[in-house]
Amino acid sequence: MEFCKIKDVELEDVDALIYLCIPPERRDFPSFVEGAEAKRRWARKSLEMFGGVAKIAFLGDSPAGLIQYQPKLEDKVLEITCIFVPERRNQQQGVGKSLLNALIEDAKKPKHYFGDAPPSALVTWAFGVPGYYPQNMFYLKMGFKKAVENNPFLLYYPLKEGYVYQPKAGKFTPQPEDKGKALIFYDPSCPFCMYFTEQIKAALSEAAPNLPVRVVNMFEEQEEVKKRGQAPICAVNGKPITAFFLDKKNFQREVEEALTET
Ligand SMILES: CC(C)(COP(=O)(O)OP(=O)(O)OC[C@H]1O[C@@H](n2cnc3c(N)ncnc32)[C@H](O)[C@@H]1OP(=O)(O)O)[C@@H](O)C(=O)NCCC(=O)NCCS
């Protein structure tokens, strides 16, 4: 008997994909309701454009884990945006490995959006979440390589023999309309997106109570992202804020410094 069943996410599975990530006690919070809706729109549109966005692992009838991906068309690589086995009782049984192996097999097939060729590699920014086995350790165990020696999180898995992933160094190009305001860029493929956006807004309003804030959906407003090159999570007065918003002291110091610049 198969130990777990891997299913490609179709329209009917989008809510299962969303709610695998949101703990039940948070599902009615307004920021998670909004985040779930943003993800629903992203998933439906991406399914229509690319035919696939994620795979879910089922243990019996219950969803136990997910792997989510999207093409990076300009680099001809498939980006894994998340792998997650949320519940401890389902971890360390091979669910994560089964999801990744299913994606690797799938990725070897031609894709219409890569001109009927397979991608050259899987790439991922393997960020960590406190309390969980780190994604980057998992991927390194699974044969991924570092794209840049001194960056432990940017990893790739070549699908073409001899392929070496060389990430382009992007730069944020502020626009004239960014002066005197804050921009928050969010990725709607994560259902925590609006929760994080609210946290950033709160940190901003402590440092600069009257600062106007513009929130940009990075999937639905791609032109806004493209014209600014490499979008940070937050920019103030045209300057990217590098400190993470939970690092309040440094985040607020950077905000104040950005506002004193002309
Ligand atoms: C990474 C993750 C997906 C692995 O899932 P999993 O189903 O537990 O992993 P598997 O059972 O398939 O194990 C795969 C490998 O990782 C190792 N591994 C997994 N969890 C481990 C742990 N806690 N400690 C040490 N090794 C571990 C396994 O030993 C195995 O290696 P092996 O083949 O050499 O034995 C899971 O731990 C997870 O979800 N972590 C959080 C990831 C995250 O932050 N996602 C973003 C959420 S927003």
Coordinates of C-alpha atoms and ligand atoms in Angstrom, one line a residue:
M1 CA 0.0 0.0 0.0
E2 CA 1.2 3.5 -0.8
F3 CA 2.3 5.4 2.4
C4 CA 1.0 8.8 1.2
K5 CA -0.8 10.0 -1.8
I6 CA 0.5 13.0 -3.7
K7 CA -2.1 15.1 -5.6
D8 CA -1.7 18.0 -8.0
V9 CA -3.7 20.9 -6.8
E10 CA -6.7 21.6 -9.0
L11 CA -9.4 24.2 -8.4
E12 CA -11.3 22.0 -6.0
D13 CA -8.1 21.7 -3.8
V14 CA -7.3 25.4 -3.5
D15 CA -9.0 25.8 -0.1
A16 CA -7.2 22.7 1.2
L17 CA -3.9 24.2 0.1
I18 CA -4.8 27.5 1.8
Y19 CA -5.9 26.0 5.1
L20 CA -3.0 23.6 5.5
C21 CA -1.0 26.7 6.4
I22 CA -3.4 28.6 8.6
P23 CA -3.8 27.3 12.2
P24 CA -7.6 26.6 12.8
E25 CA -7.7 29.2 15.7
R26 CA -6.6 32.0 13.3
R27 CA -8.9 31.3 10.3
D28 CA -11.6 33.8 11.3
F29 CA -9.1 36.7 12.0
P30 CA -9.8 39.4 9.4
S31 CA -6.1 39.5 8.2
F32 CA -6.2 35.7 7.6
V33 CA -9.7 35.9 5.9
E34 CA -8.2 38.6 3.6
G35 CA -4.9 36.6 3.1
A36 CA -6.9 33.5 2.2
E37 CA -8.9 35.4 -0.3
A38 CA -5.7 36.9 -1.9
K39 CA -4.2 33.4 -2.1
R40 CA -7.5 32.0 -3.6
R41 CA -7.3 34.6 -6.4
W42 CA -3.6 33.9 -7.0
A43 CA -4.1 30.2 -7.1
R44 CA -7.1 30.3 -9.5
K45 CA -5.3 32.7 -11.9
S46 CA -2.0 30.8 -11.7
L47 CA -3.8 27.4 -12.4
E48 CA -5.3 29.0 -15.5
M49 CA -2.0 30.4 -16.7
F50 CA 0.4 27.5 -15.8
G51 CA -1.7 24.5 -15.1
G52 CA 0.0 23.7 -11.8
V53 CA 0.8 25.6 -8.6
A54 CA 1.3 23.0 -5.8
K55 CA 1.1 19.4 -4.8
I56 CA -0.6 18.2 -1.6
A57 CA 0.4 15.0 0.3
F58 CA -2.6 13.1 1.8
L59 CA -2.2 10.7 4.7
G60 CA -5.5 8.8 4.4
D61 CA -8.1 11.4 3.6
S62 CA -6.2 14.2 5.4
P63 CA -3.9 16.8 3.8
A64 CA -0.6 16.5 5.6
G65 CA 1.8 18.6 3.6
L66 CA 2.3 20.8 0.5
I67 CA 4.9 21.9 -1.9
Q68 CA 4.2 25.1 -3.9
Y69 CA 5.9 26.4 -7.0
Q70 CA 5.8 28.9 -9.8
P71 CA 7.8 29.5 -13.0
K72 CA 10.4 32.2 -13.2
L73 CA 9.9 32.7 -16.9
E74 CA 12.9 35.0 -17.5
D75 CA 15.4 32.4 -16.0
K76 CA 13.6 29.3 -17.3
V77 CA 13.6 27.8 -13.8
L78 CA 10.8 26.6 -11.5
E79 CA 10.8 28.3 -8.1
I80 CA 9.7 26.4 -5.1
T81 CA 8.0 29.0 -2.9
C82 CA 7.2 26.7 0.0
I83 CA 7.4 23.2 1.4
F84 CA 5.5 22.6 4.6
V85 CA 4.4 19.6 6.8
P86 CA 2.7 21.6 9.6
E87 CA 1.8 18.9 12.1
R88 CA 4.5 17.3 14.2
R89 CA 2.7 13.9 14.1
N90 CA 3.1 13.8 10.3
Q91 CA 6.8 14.9 10.2
Q92 CA 9.9 12.7 9.7
Q93 CA 7.9 10.0 8.0
G94 CA 9.0 10.8 4.4
V95 CA 6.1 13.2 3.5
G96 CA 8.4 16.1 2.6
K97 CA 10.7 13.9 0.6
S98 CA 7.7 12.4 -1.3
L99 CA 6.4 15.8 -2.2
L100 CA 9.8 17.0 -3.5
N101 CA 10.5 13.8 -5.4
A102 CA 7.0 14.1 -7.1
L103 CA 7.8 17.7 -8.1
I104 CA 11.3 16.7 -9.5
E105 CA 9.7 14.0 -11.7
D106 CA 7.0 16.4 -12.8
A107 CA 9.5 19.2 -13.5
K108 CA 11.5 17.0 -15.9
K109 CA 8.5 17.1 -18.4
P110 CA 8.2 19.8 -21.0
K111 CA 6.3 22.9 -20.0
H112 CA 4.4 25.1 -22.4
Y113 CA 5.4 28.3 -20.6
F114 CA 9.1 27.4 -21.1
G115 CA 8.6 27.0 -24.9
D116 CA 7.8 23.2 -24.5
A117 CA 11.1 22.5 -22.7
P118 CA 11.6 21.5 -19.1
P119 CA 13.0 24.0 -16.7
S120 CA 16.8 24.1 -16.2
A121 CA 16.5 23.8 -12.4
L122 CA 14.4 24.0 -9.3
V123 CA 15.4 27.1 -7.3
T124 CA 14.3 28.2 -3.8
W125 CA 14.7 30.8 -1.2
A126 CA 14.6 28.4 1.8
F127 CA 13.7 30.8 4.6
G128 CA 13.3 29.3 8.1
V129 CA 10.3 29.4 10.5
P130 CA 11.0 29.3 14.2
G131 CA 10.1 25.9 15.8
Y132 CA 10.3 23.9 12.6
Y133 CA 13.0 21.9 10.8
P134 CA 14.6 24.4 8.5
Q135 CA 13.8 24.3 4.8
N136 CA 17.4 24.9 3.8
M137 CA 18.7 21.9 5.8
F138 CA 16.0 19.7 4.2
Y139 CA 16.9 20.8 0.7
L140 CA 20.7 20.4 1.3
K141 CA 20.0 16.9 2.4
M142 CA 17.9 16.3 -0.7
G143 CA 20.9 17.3 -3.0
F144 CA 20.3 21.0 -3.5
K145 CA 23.3 23.3 -3.9
K146 CA 24.0 26.8 -2.8
A147 CA 23.7 29.4 -5.6
V148 CA 26.0 31.8 -3.7
E149 CA 28.6 30.5 -1.3
N150 CA 27.8 33.0 1.5
N151 CA 24.0 32.7 1.3
P152 CA 22.7 29.6 3.1
F153 CA 19.1 30.1 1.9
L154 CA 19.3 30.6 -1.9
L155 CA 19.5 27.0 -3.2
Y156 CA 19.0 25.2 -6.5
Y157 CA 18.7 21.7 -7.9
P158 CA 19.9 21.4 -11.5
L159 CA 17.7 19.4 -13.9
K160 CA 19.9 20.0 -16.9
E161 CA 23.4 18.4 -16.7
G162 CA 26.1 20.9 -15.9
Y163 CA 23.6 23.8 -15.2
V164 CA 24.7 26.4 -12.7
Y165 CA 22.2 28.9 -11.4
Q166 CA 23.5 32.4 -11.3
P167 CA 20.9 34.7 -9.7
K168 CA 20.8 38.2 -11.1
A169 CA 21.7 40.9 -8.7
G170 CA 18.6 43.1 -8.6
K171 CA 18.5 46.7 -7.5
F172 CA 15.5 48.7 -6.2
T173 CA 14.7 51.6 -8.4
P174 CA 12.3 54.0 -6.6
Q175 CA 9.8 56.0 -8.5
P176 CA 9.0 59.7 -8.1
E177 CA 5.6 58.8 -6.6
D178 CA 7.4 56.8 -3.8
K179 CA 8.6 60.0 -2.1
G180 CA 7.0 60.8 1.2
K181 CA 5.3 57.4 1.6
A182 CA 5.8 53.8 2.6
L183 CA 5.4 50.9 0.2
I184 CA 4.6 47.4 1.4
F185 CA 5.1 44.6 -1.2
Y186 CA 3.3 41.3 -0.4
D187 CA 3.2 37.9 -2.1
P188 CA -0.4 36.6 -2.2
S189 CA 0.8 33.0 -2.6
C190 CA 1.3 33.0 1.2
P191 CA -1.9 33.2 3.3
F192 CA 0.0 35.0 6.0
C193 CA 0.6 37.9 3.6
M194 CA -2.1 40.2 5.0
Y195 CA -1.2 39.4 8.6
F196 CA 2.4 40.4 7.9
T197 CA 1.2 43.5 6.1
E198 CA -0.7 44.5 9.2
Q199 CA 2.3 43.9 11.3
I200 CA 4.5 46.1 9.1
K201 CA 1.8 48.8 9.0
A202 CA 1.8 48.8 12.9
A203 CA 5.6 49.0 13.0
L204 CA 5.5 51.9 10.5
S205 CA 2.8 53.8 12.3
E206 CA 4.8 53.7 15.6
A207 CA 7.8 55.2 13.9
A208 CA 6.0 57.6 11.6
P209 CA 2.3 57.9 12.6
N210 CA 1.1 60.0 9.6
L211 CA 3.1 58.4 6.9
P212 CA 0.8 57.3 3.9
V213 CA 1.1 53.6 3.1
R214 CA 0.6 52.0 -0.2
V215 CA 0.2 48.2 -0.3
V216 CA 1.3 46.4 -3.5
N217 CA 0.1 42.9 -4.5
M218 CA 3.2 41.5 -6.3
F219 CA 1.2 39.1 -8.4
E220 CA -1.7 41.3 -9.4
E221 CA 0.3 44.5 -9.8
Q222 CA 3.3 43.1 -11.6
E223 CA 3.9 46.3 -13.6
E224 CA 4.4 48.2 -10.3
V225 CA 7.0 45.6 -9.2
K226 CA 8.8 45.4 -12.6
K227 CA 9.4 49.2 -12.9
R228 CA 11.0 49.2 -9.5
G229 CA 13.4 46.3 -10.3
Q230 CA 14.0 44.3 -7.1
A231 CA 11.1 44.9 -4.7
P232 CA 11.9 44.9 -1.0
I233 CA 9.3 43.9 1.6
C234 CA 9.0 47.6 2.6
A235 CA 10.4 50.9 1.3
V236 CA 10.1 54.3 2.9
N237 CA 10.6 57.6 1.0
G238 CA 12.1 55.5 -1.9
K239 CA 14.6 53.7 0.3
P240 CA 14.4 49.9 1.0
I241 CA 14.1 49.0 4.6
T242 CA 16.5 46.1 5.2
A243 CA 15.7 45.3 8.8
F244 CA 12.9 42.7 9.3
F245 CA 9.8 44.2 10.8
L246 CA 9.9 42.1 13.9
D247 CA 13.3 43.6 14.6
K248 CA 11.4 46.7 15.7
K249 CA 14.4 48.8 16.9
N250 CA 16.4 48.6 13.7
F251 CA 13.2 48.7 11.5
Q252 CA 12.1 51.9 13.1
R253 CA 15.6 53.4 13.0
E254 CA 15.8 52.7 9.3
V255 CA 12.3 54.2 8.7
E256 CA 13.3 57.4 10.6
E257 CA 16.6 57.7 8.6
A258 CA 14.8 57.1 5.3
L259 CA 12.4 60.0 6.2
T260 CA 15.2 62.4 6.9
E261 CA 16.6 61.9 3.4
T262 CA 15.6 64.2 0.6
Ligands
LIG1 C1 11.2 20.5 6.0 C2 10.0 19.6 6.1 C3 9.0 19.9 5.0 C4 10.4 18.2 6.1 O1 9.2 17.4 6.1 P1 9.2 15.9 6.6 O2 8.0 15.2 6.0 O3 9.3 15.9 8.1 O4 10.6 15.3 6.0 P2 10.9 13.8 5.6 O5 10.4 12.9 6.7 O6 10.6 13.6 4.2 O7 12.5 13.9 5.8 C5 13.4 14.3 4.8 C6 14.8 14.3 5.3 O8 14.9 15.4 6.3 C7 15.3 14.9 7.5 N1 14.5 15.5 8.6 C8 13.2 15.9 8.6 N2 12.9 16.5 9.8 C9 14.0 16.4 10.5 C10 14.3 16.8 11.8 N3 13.4 17.4 12.6 N4 15.6 16.7 12.3 C11 16.6 16.1 11.5 N5 16.3 15.6 10.3 C12 15.1 15.8 9.8 C13 15.0 13.4 7.5 O9 15.8 12.7 8.4 C14 15.2 13.1 6.1 O10 16.6 12.9 5.8 P3 17.1 11.4 5.4 O11 16.4 11.0 4.1 O12 18.6 11.6 5.2 O13 16.7 10.5 6.5 C15 9.2 19.9 7.5 O14 10.1 19.7 8.5 C16 8.7 21.3 7.6 O15 7.6 21.6 7.2 N6 9.5 22.2 8.1 C17 9.2 23.6 8.1 C18 9.4 24.2 6.7 C19 9.1 25.6 6.6 O16 9.5 26.5 7.4 N7 8.2 26.0 5.6 C20 7.7 27.3 5.4 C21 6.4 27.5 6.1 S1 5.8 29.1 6.0

